[in-house]
CSV table of C-alpha atoms (C1' of nucleotides) in Angstrom, one decimal:
chain,number,residue,atom,x,y,z
A,694,MET,CA,-0.2,0.1,-0.3
A,695,SER,CA,1.2,3.6,-0.9
A,696,ILE,CA,0.2,6.9,-0.7
A,697,SER,CA,-1.4,7.7,-3.7
A,698,SER,CA,0.5,9.5,-6.2
A,699,ARG,CA,-1.3,12.6,-6.8
A,700,PHE,CA,0.8,13.7,-4.2
A,701,ALA,CA,4.2,13.2,-6.5
A,702,VAL,CA,2.2,14.4,-9.5
A,703,GLY,CA,1.2,17.5,-7.7
A,704,ILE,CA,5.2,18.3,-7.1
A,705,HIS,CA,5.7,17.9,-10.5
A,706,ILE,CA,3.1,19.9,-11.6
A,707,LEU,CA,4.3,23.1,-9.5
A,708,SER,CA,7.9,22.1,-10.3
A,709,LEU,CA,7.1,22.3,-13.9
A,710,LEU,CA,4.8,25.3,-13.9
A,711,GLU,CA,8.1,27.4,-12.1
A,712,ILE,CA,10.5,25.6,-14.6
A,713,ASN,CA,8.5,26.3,-17.6
A,714,LYS,CA,6.7,29.5,-16.5
A,715,ASP,CA,7.6,31.5,-19.9
A,716,LYS,CA,5.5,29.1,-21.8
A,717,VAL,CA,1.7,28.4,-21.7
A,718,ASN,CA,1.3,25.3,-19.7
A,719,THR,CA,-1.8,23.7,-20.5
A,720,SER,CA,-3.1,20.3,-19.2
A,721,GLU,CA,-2.2,18.4,-22.2
A,722,PHE,CA,1.5,19.8,-22.0
A,723,ILE,CA,1.8,19.0,-18.5
A,724,ALA,CA,0.3,15.8,-18.7
A,725,SER,CA,2.9,14.7,-21.3
A,726,SER,CA,5.5,15.7,-19.2
A,727,VAL,CA,3.9,13.7,-16.5
A,728,ASN,CA,3.0,11.0,-18.9
A,729,THR,CA,-0.7,10.6,-18.2
A,730,ASN,CA,-3.9,11.7,-19.1
A,731,PRO,CA,-4.9,15.5,-19.3
A,732,ALA,CA,-8.4,15.1,-17.4
A,733,VAL,CA,-6.0,13.9,-14.5
A,734,ILE,CA,-3.9,17.1,-14.7
A,735,ARG,CA,-7.0,19.1,-14.3
A,736,LYS,CA,-8.2,17.2,-11.7
A,737,ILE,CA,-5.1,17.8,-9.6
A,738,THR,CA,-4.5,21.2,-10.5
A,739,GLY,CA,-8.1,22.0,-9.5
A,740,MET,CA,-6.9,20.7,-6.0
A,741,LEU,CA,-3.9,22.9,-6.0
A,742,LYS,CA,-6.1,25.7,-7.2
A,743,ASN,CA,-8.5,25.4,-4.2
A,744,ALA,CA,-5.7,25.2,-1.7
A,745,GLY,CA,-4.5,28.5,-3.3
A,746,LEU,CA,-1.2,27.1,-4.8
A,747,VAL,CA,-2.2,27.7,-8.6
A,748,LYS,CA,-4.0,29.9,-10.7
A,749,VAL,CA,-5.8,28.3,-13.5
A,750,ARG,CA,-8.9,29.8,-15.2
A,751,PRO,CA,-11.9,27.8,-16.8
A,752,GLY,CA,-11.4,28.6,-20.7
A,753,VAL,CA,-8.0,30.2,-20.5
A,754,ALA,CA,-4.9,28.1,-21.4
A,755,GLY,CA,-2.2,27.7,-19.2
A,756,ALA,CA,-1.6,27.5,-15.5
A,757,SER,CA,0.7,29.4,-13.2
A,758,LEU,CA,1.8,29.4,-9.5
A,759,ALA,CA,-0.2,31.6,-7.2
A,760,LYS,CA,2.3,32.0,-4.6
A,761,GLU,CA,6.2,32.2,-4.1
A,762,LEU,CA,8.2,29.1,-4.8
A,763,THR,CA,9.6,29.4,-1.3
A,764,HIS,CA,6.5,29.6,0.5
A,765,ILE,CA,5.2,26.5,-0.8
A,766,THR,CA,6.1,23.5,1.4
A,767,LEU,CA,5.7,19.6,0.1
A,768,LEU,CA,3.1,19.7,3.3
A,769,ASP,CA,1.1,22.6,1.6
A,770,VAL,CA,0.9,20.1,-1.6
A,771,TYR,CA,0.1,16.8,0.6
A,772,LYS,CA,-2.8,18.7,2.1
A,773,ALA,CA,-4.0,20.1,-1.1
A,774,VAL,CA,-4.4,17.0,-3.1
A,775,ASN,CA,-6.1,15.0,-0.3
A,776,VAL,CA,-4.1,11.9,-0.2
A,777,VAL,CA,-4.9,11.3,3.4
A,778,GLN,CA,-7.4,12.5,5.5
A,779,ASP,CA,-6.4,14.4,8.6
A,780,LYS,CA,-5.6,11.9,11.5
A,781,GLU,CA,-6.3,9.1,9.1
A,782,LEU,CA,-2.8,8.0,8.0
A,783,PHE,CA,-3.1,4.7,9.9
A,784,GLY,CA,-6.2,2.5,9.5
A,785,MET,CA,-7.8,1.3,12.8
A,786,HIS,CA,-9.9,-1.7,12.9
A,787,GLU,CA,-13.5,-0.6,14.2
A,788,ASN,CA,-15.7,-2.0,17.1
A,789,PRO,CA,-12.7,-3.8,19.4
A,790,ASN,CA,-15.0,-5.6,21.6
A,791,PRO,CA,-16.0,-3.3,24.7
A,792,ASP,CA,-16.4,-6.5,27.0
A,793,CYS,CA,-12.5,-6.8,26.9
A,794,LEU,CA,-10.4,-4.9,28.8
A,795,VAL,CA,-7.7,-4.4,25.9
A,796,GLY,CA,-10.8,-4.2,23.5
A,797,ARG,CA,-12.2,-1.3,24.9
A,798,ASN,CA,-8.9,0.7,25.6
A,799,ILE,CA,-7.0,0.2,22.7
A,800,GLN,CA,-8.1,3.2,20.6
A,801,LYS,CA,-7.6,5.6,23.0
A,802,ALA,CA,-3.9,4.1,23.8
A,803,ILE,CA,-3.3,4.1,20.1
A,804,ASP,CA,-4.4,7.2,18.9
A,805,PRO,CA,-2.0,9.7,20.2
A,806,ILE,CA,0.7,7.3,19.2
A,807,PHE,CA,-0.7,7.4,15.5
A,808,SER,CA,-1.2,11.2,15.7
A,809,ALA,CA,2.6,11.6,16.8
A,810,ALA,CA,4.0,9.7,13.9
A,811,GLU,CA,1.6,11.3,11.4
A,812,LEU,CA,2.9,14.6,12.6
A,813,ALA,CA,6.4,13.8,12.4
A,814,LEU,CA,5.6,12.5,8.7
A,815,GLU,CA,4.3,16.1,8.3
A,816,LYS,CA,6.8,18.0,10.0
A,817,ALA,CA,9.3,16.6,7.5
A,818,LEU,CA,7.3,17.4,4.6
A,819,GLY,CA,6.9,21.0,5.8
A,820,THR,CA,10.7,21.6,5.7
A,821,VAL,CA,10.9,21.5,2.0
A,822,THR,CA,9.7,23.8,-0.5
A,823,ILE,CA,9.0,23.6,-4.1
A,824,ALA,CA,12.0,26.3,-4.7
A,825,ASP,CA,14.3,23.4,-3.0
A,826,VAL,CA,12.9,20.8,-5.4
A,827,VAL,CA,13.2,23.0,-8.4
A,828,LYS,CA,16.9,24.1,-7.6
A,829,ASP,CA,17.6,20.0,-7.0
A,830,ILE,CA,16.0,19.0,-10.6
A,831,LEU,CA,18.4,21.8,-12.2
A,832,GLU,CA,21.3,20.6,-10.2
A,833,LYS,CA,20.6,17.1,-11.3
A,834,GLU,CA,20.4,17.9,-15.2
A,835,LYS,CA,23.8,19.5,-14.5
A,836,SER,CA,25.5,17.0,-13.1
A,837,MET,CA,24.3,14.5,-16.0
A,838,SER,CA,26.2,16.5,-18.6
B,1358,MET,CA,-6.1,6.2,1.9
B,1359,SER,CA,-5.2,4.8,5.2
B,1360,ILE,CA,-2.5,2.1,5.9
B,1361,SER,CA,-3.7,-1.2,6.6
B,1362,SER,CA,-5.1,-1.6,10.2
B,1363,ARG,CA,-3.4,-4.8,10.2
B,1364,PHE,CA,-0.7,-2.6,12.0
B,1365,ALA,CA,-3.5,-1.8,14.5
B,1366,VAL,CA,-4.5,-5.2,14.9
B,1367,GLY,CA,-1.2,-6.1,15.5
B,1368,ILE,CA,-0.5,-3.8,18.2
B,1369,HIS,CA,-3.8,-5.0,19.6
B,1370,ILE,CA,-3.1,-8.6,19.5
B,1371,LEU,CA,0.5,-8.1,21.2
B,1372,SER,CA,-1.0,-5.9,24.1
B,1373,LEU,CA,-3.5,-8.7,24.6
B,1374,LEU,CA,-1.1,-11.6,24.6
B,1375,GLU,CA,0.7,-9.6,27.5
B,1376,ILE,CA,-2.3,-8.7,29.3
B,1377,ASN,CA,-4.0,-12.0,29.1
B,1378,LYS,CA,-0.7,-14.1,29.4
B,1379,ASP,CA,-1.8,-16.4,32.0
B,1380,LYS,CA,-4.6,-17.9,30.0
B,1381,VAL,CA,-4.6,-19.5,26.7
B,1382,ASN,CA,-4.9,-17.0,23.6
B,1383,THR,CA,-6.3,-18.9,20.9
B,1384,SER,CA,-7.1,-17.2,17.6
B,1385,GLU,CA,-10.6,-17.6,18.0
B,1386,PHE,CA,-10.3,-15.8,21.6
B,1387,ILE,CA,-7.9,-12.8,19.8
B,1388,ALA,CA,-10.4,-12.3,17.2
B,1389,SER,CA,-13.3,-11.8,19.5
B,1390,SER,CA,-11.4,-9.0,21.3
B,1391,VAL,CA,-10.4,-7.8,18.2
B,1392,ASN,CA,-13.7,-8.3,16.6
B,1393,THR,CA,-13.0,-10.2,13.3
B,1394,ASN,CA,-12.3,-13.4,11.9
B,1395,PRO,CA,-10.1,-16.0,13.4
B,1396,ALA,CA,-8.1,-16.7,10.1
B,1397,VAL,CA,-7.5,-13.1,10.0
B,1398,ILE,CA,-5.9,-13.1,13.3
B,1399,ARG,CA,-4.0,-16.3,12.4
B,1400,LYS,CA,-2.6,-14.6,9.4
B,1401,ILE,CA,-1.5,-11.7,11.3
B,1402,THR,CA,0.0,-13.7,14.1
B,1403,GLY,CA,1.8,-15.5,11.5
B,1404,MET,CA,3.5,-12.3,10.3
B,1405,LEU,CA,4.2,-11.6,14.0
B,1406,LYS,CA,5.7,-14.9,14.3
B,1407,ASN,CA,8.2,-14.9,11.4
B,1408,ALA,CA,9.4,-11.5,12.8
B,1409,GLY,CA,10.3,-13.2,16.1
B,1410,LEU,CA,7.6,-11.5,18.1
B,1411,VAL,CA,5.4,-14.0,18.8
B,1412,LYS,CA,5.4,-17.9,19.6
B,1413,VAL,CA,2.7,-19.9,18.2
B,1414,ARG,CA,2.8,-23.7,17.1
B,1415,PRO,CA,0.7,-25.6,14.8
B,1416,GLY,CA,-1.9,-27.7,16.5
B,1417,VAL,CA,-1.1,-26.4,19.6
B,1418,ALA,CA,-3.4,-23.9,21.3
B,1419,GLY,CA,-2.5,-20.4,22.2
B,1420,ALA,CA,-0.1,-17.8,21.4
B,1421,SER,CA,2.7,-15.9,23.3
B,1422,LEU,CA,5.0,-13.0,23.1
B,1423,ALA,CA,8.5,-14.1,21.9
B,1424,LYS,CA,10.3,-11.1,23.4
B,1425,GLU,CA,10.3,-8.9,26.2
B,1426,LEU,CA,7.6,-6.2,26.1
B,1427,THR,CA,10.1,-3.3,26.4
B,1428,HIS,CA,11.9,-4.6,23.4
B,1429,ILE,CA,9.2,-4.5,21.3
B,1430,THR,CA,8.8,-1.3,19.5
B,1431,LEU,CA,5.8,-0.3,17.3
B,1432,LEU,CA,8.3,0.1,14.4
B,1433,ASP,CA,8.9,-3.7,14.8
B,1434,VAL,CA,5.6,-4.5,14.4
B,1435,TYR,CA,4.9,-2.0,11.4
B,1436,LYS,CA,7.6,-3.7,9.7
B,1437,ALA,CA,6.5,-7.2,10.6
B,1438,VAL,CA,3.0,-6.9,9.5
B,1439,ASN,CA,4.1,-5.7,5.8
B,1440,VAL,CA,1.6,-2.8,5.8
B,1441,VAL,CA,4.0,-0.5,3.5
B,1442,GLN,CA,7.0,-1.5,1.4
B,1443,ASP,CA,10.2,-0.5,2.3
B,1444,LYS,CA,10.5,3.2,0.6
B,1445,GLU,CA,7.2,2.9,-0.8
B,1446,LEU,CA,5.0,5.1,1.6
B,1447,PHE,CA,4.8,7.3,-1.1
B,1448,GLY,CA,3.6,6.2,-4.6
B,1449,MET,CA,5.5,8.0,-7.5
B,1450,HIS,CA,3.9,8.2,-11.0
B,1451,GLU,CA,5.8,5.7,-13.3
B,1452,ASN,CA,7.5,7.0,-16.6
B,1453,PRO,CA,7.6,10.6,-16.5
B,1454,ASN,CA,9.0,12.1,-19.7
B,1455,PRO,CA,12.3,11.8,-20.5
B,1456,ASP,CA,12.1,14.1,-23.3
B,1457,CYS,CA,11.4,17.0,-20.3
B,1458,LEU,CA,13.7,18.3,-18.1
B,1459,VAL,CA,11.3,17.9,-15.1
B,1460,GLY,CA,10.0,14.8,-16.2
B,1461,ARG,CA,13.7,13.2,-16.6
B,1462,ASN,CA,15.1,14.5,-13.1
B,1463,ILE,CA,11.6,14.6,-10.8
B,1464,GLN,CA,12.1,11.3,-9.3
B,1465,LYS,CA,15.6,11.5,-8.4
B,1466,ALA,CA,14.6,15.0,-7.0
B,1467,ILE,CA,11.8,13.7,-4.9
B,1468,ASP,CA,13.2,10.3,-3.7
B,1469,PRO,CA,15.6,11.8,-0.8
B,1470,ILE,CA,12.9,13.7,0.2
B,1471,PHE,CA,10.1,11.2,0.5
B,1472,SER,CA,12.6,8.9,2.0
B,1473,ALA,CA,13.5,11.1,4.8
B,1474,ALA,CA,9.8,11.6,5.8
B,1475,GLU,CA,9.2,8.1,5.7
B,1476,LEU,CA,12.1,8.0,8.1
B,1477,ALA,CA,10.9,10.6,10.3
B,1478,LEU,CA,7.8,8.6,10.7
B,1479,GLU,CA,9.4,5.2,11.4
B,1480,LYS,CA,11.7,6.8,14.0
B,1481,ALA,CA,8.6,8.2,15.5
B,1482,LEU,CA,7.0,4.5,15.9
B,1483,GLY,CA,10.4,3.4,16.9
B,1484,THR,CA,10.3,5.3,20.1
B,1485,VAL,CA,7.3,3.5,21.4
B,1486,THR,CA,7.0,0.0,22.8
B,1487,ILE,CA,4.2,-2.7,23.5
B,1488,ALA,CA,5.0,-1.9,27.1
B,1489,ASP,CA,4.1,1.7,26.8
B,1490,VAL,CA,1.2,0.6,25.0
B,1491,VAL,CA,-0.1,-1.8,27.7
B,1492,LYS,CA,0.7,0.6,30.6
B,1493,ASP,CA,-1.4,3.3,28.6
B,1494,ILE,CA,-4.2,0.5,28.4
B,1495,LEU,CA,-4.1,-0.2,32.0
B,1496,GLU,CA,-4.0,3.7,32.9
B,1497,LYS,CA,-7.0,4.2,30.8
B,1498,GLU,CA,-9.0,1.3,32.2
B,1499,LYS,CA,-8.5,2.7,36.0
B,1500,SER,CA,-9.4,6.2,35.0
B,1501,MET,CA,-12.5,5.0,33.7
B,1502,SER,CA,-13.8,3.9,37.1
C,1149,DT,C1',-8.6,-42.4,17.7
C,1150,DT,C1',-10.7,-38.1,19.0
C,1151,DA,C1',-11.3,-33.3,19.4
C,1152,DC,C1',-9.5,-29.2,18.7
C,1153,DT,C1',-6.2,-25.8,16.6
C,1154,DT,C1',-3.0,-23.7,14.0
C,1155,DG,C1',-1.5,-22.9,8.8
C,1156,DT,C1',-3.2,-21.5,4.2
C,1157,DA,C1',-5.4,-21.2,-0.1
C,1158,DA,C1',-9.5,-19.6,-2.6
C,1159,DC,C1',-13.1,-16.5,-3.2
C,1160,DA,C1',-16.1,-12.3,-2.9
C,1161,DG,C1',-17.8,-7.7,-1.8
C,1162,DA,C1',-16.2,-2.9,-1.1
C,1163,DA,C1',-13.3,0.9,-1.6
C,1164,DA,C1',-9.8,3.4,-3.9
C,1165,DT,C1',-6.8,4.5,-7.9
C,1166,DG,C1',-5.5,6.0,-12.5
C,1167,DA,C1',-6.7,6.0,-17.3
C,1168,DT,C1',-10.2,7.0,-20.5
C,1169,DT,C1',-14.0,9.4,-22.7
C,1170,DA,C1',-17.4,12.7,-23.2
C,1171,DC,C1',-19.4,16.9,-22.9
C,1172,DA,C1',-20.9,21.3,-20.5
C,1173,DT,C1',-18.8,25.7,-19.6
C,1174,DG,C1',-15.8,29.4,-20.3
C,1175,DT,C1',-12.4,33.0,-23.1
C,1176,DA,C1',-10.5,35.3,-26.7
C,1177,DA,C1',-9.5,36.4,-31.5
C,1178,DT,C1',-11.7,36.9,-35.9
D,1488,DA,C1',-21.7,36.2,-33.3
D,1489,DT,C1',-19.1,32.7,-34.6
D,1490,DT,C1',-15.0,30.0,-34.3
D,1491,DA,C1',-11.2,27.5,-32.1
D,1492,DC,C1',-9.6,25.7,-28.0
D,1493,DA,C1',-9.0,24.9,-22.9
D,1494,DT,C1',-10.8,24.2,-18.6
D,1495,DG,C1',-14.0,21.7,-15.2
D,1496,DT,C1',-16.6,17.8,-14.2
D,1497,DA,C1',-18.9,13.7,-14.5
D,1498,DA,C1',-19.2,8.8,-15.7
D,1499,DT,C1',-17.2,4.5,-16.8
D,1500,DC,C1',-13.7,0.8,-16.7
D,1501,DA,C1',-9.9,-2.2,-15.4
D,1502,DT,C1',-7.0,-3.0,-11.6
D,1503,DT,C1',-5.6,-3.3,-7.2
D,1504,DT,C1',-5.9,-3.9,-2.1
D,1505,DC,C1',-8.1,-5.1,2.0
D,1506,DT,C1',-10.9,-7.5,5.0
D,1507,DG,C1',-13.9,-11.1,5.7
D,1508,DT,C1',-15.2,-15.9,5.0
D,1509,DT,C1',-15.3,-20.6,4.2
D,1510,DA,C1',-12.7,-24.4,3.8
D,1511,DC,C1',-9.4,-28.0,4.5
D,1512,DA,C1',-4.7,-30.0,5.3
D,1513,DA,C1',-1.7,-30.7,8.9
D,1514,DG,C1',-0.1,-30.7,13.9
D,1515,DT,C1',-0.5,-32.1,18.8
D,1516,DA,C1',-2.6,-34.3,23.0
D,1517,DA,C1',-5.4,-36.6,25.7
DNA sequence: TTACTTGTAACAGAAATGATTACATGTAAT
DNA sequence: ATTACATGTAATCATTTCTGTTACAAGTAA
């Protein structure tokens, strides 16, 4: 089981919008870079738009960043594309037996632990910005020559 | 999307084995506490056994802990029940376009970031032991009276 | 031999993902 | 206003994963 690739695609889109900002980034063009269907891109771009990360307008070709590179963290993207509902990274078995000491207390015992782990994950994502990713992409490109 | 509840169930099983260690913990009994099917319990218990966390024998009723409480971390359980393949917590879109600057570098750029986040998650799980969970369960029980 | 348990495989329904198609809606240029 | 083209969105489909369920072989002890 993996967290939906929407997250990775979201990062891809935002990086592309920056690196290719002088041209018109249609869903079709972005789709060709990601290697998927334009409708998939439009859906994800819509989510990024709702989160205030991207500017797009119906009927008008092209998307662009709505915020500064350095002010968009991967956590923002993660939250934007809804890959994990809040406090639900870890699935919990429902209805453990209330007649059992363990059954009636396990959820309350585990919950804060799962929350802490989830928070650690999000904190890690919050320290990286799209600017970092873009920089890295350009560096990897250089080092290929 | 959530990580399989096998993880939570695994924690439940191990806690139960400790708290109920004076009795015989058959898959049927455990299943009644978790509120699921015995076959599900046997499958998960089998995984915990393979990881050296639990003792079970074919034909002989009951399971028990194979290690000390304080030496079983939630990370051990997490790894044991195979809810997430190593380095695959975050799904990645396959085959981005190699003819695109972003497409051909995005994976290498994102990979270490995803790994770091995954590591942060695992580190958080590594700091908690089954002993902590058991203690918490007993405390929650007390505070209910 | 009997009674019971674990180990496993097979199968089914439910939910999520990603791709695809289709089309309504919106915009701008002619 | 008409035309050309892009976005927004819903519907559908194949695939995968999960959880539960059933069934049964194999192991153990009385």
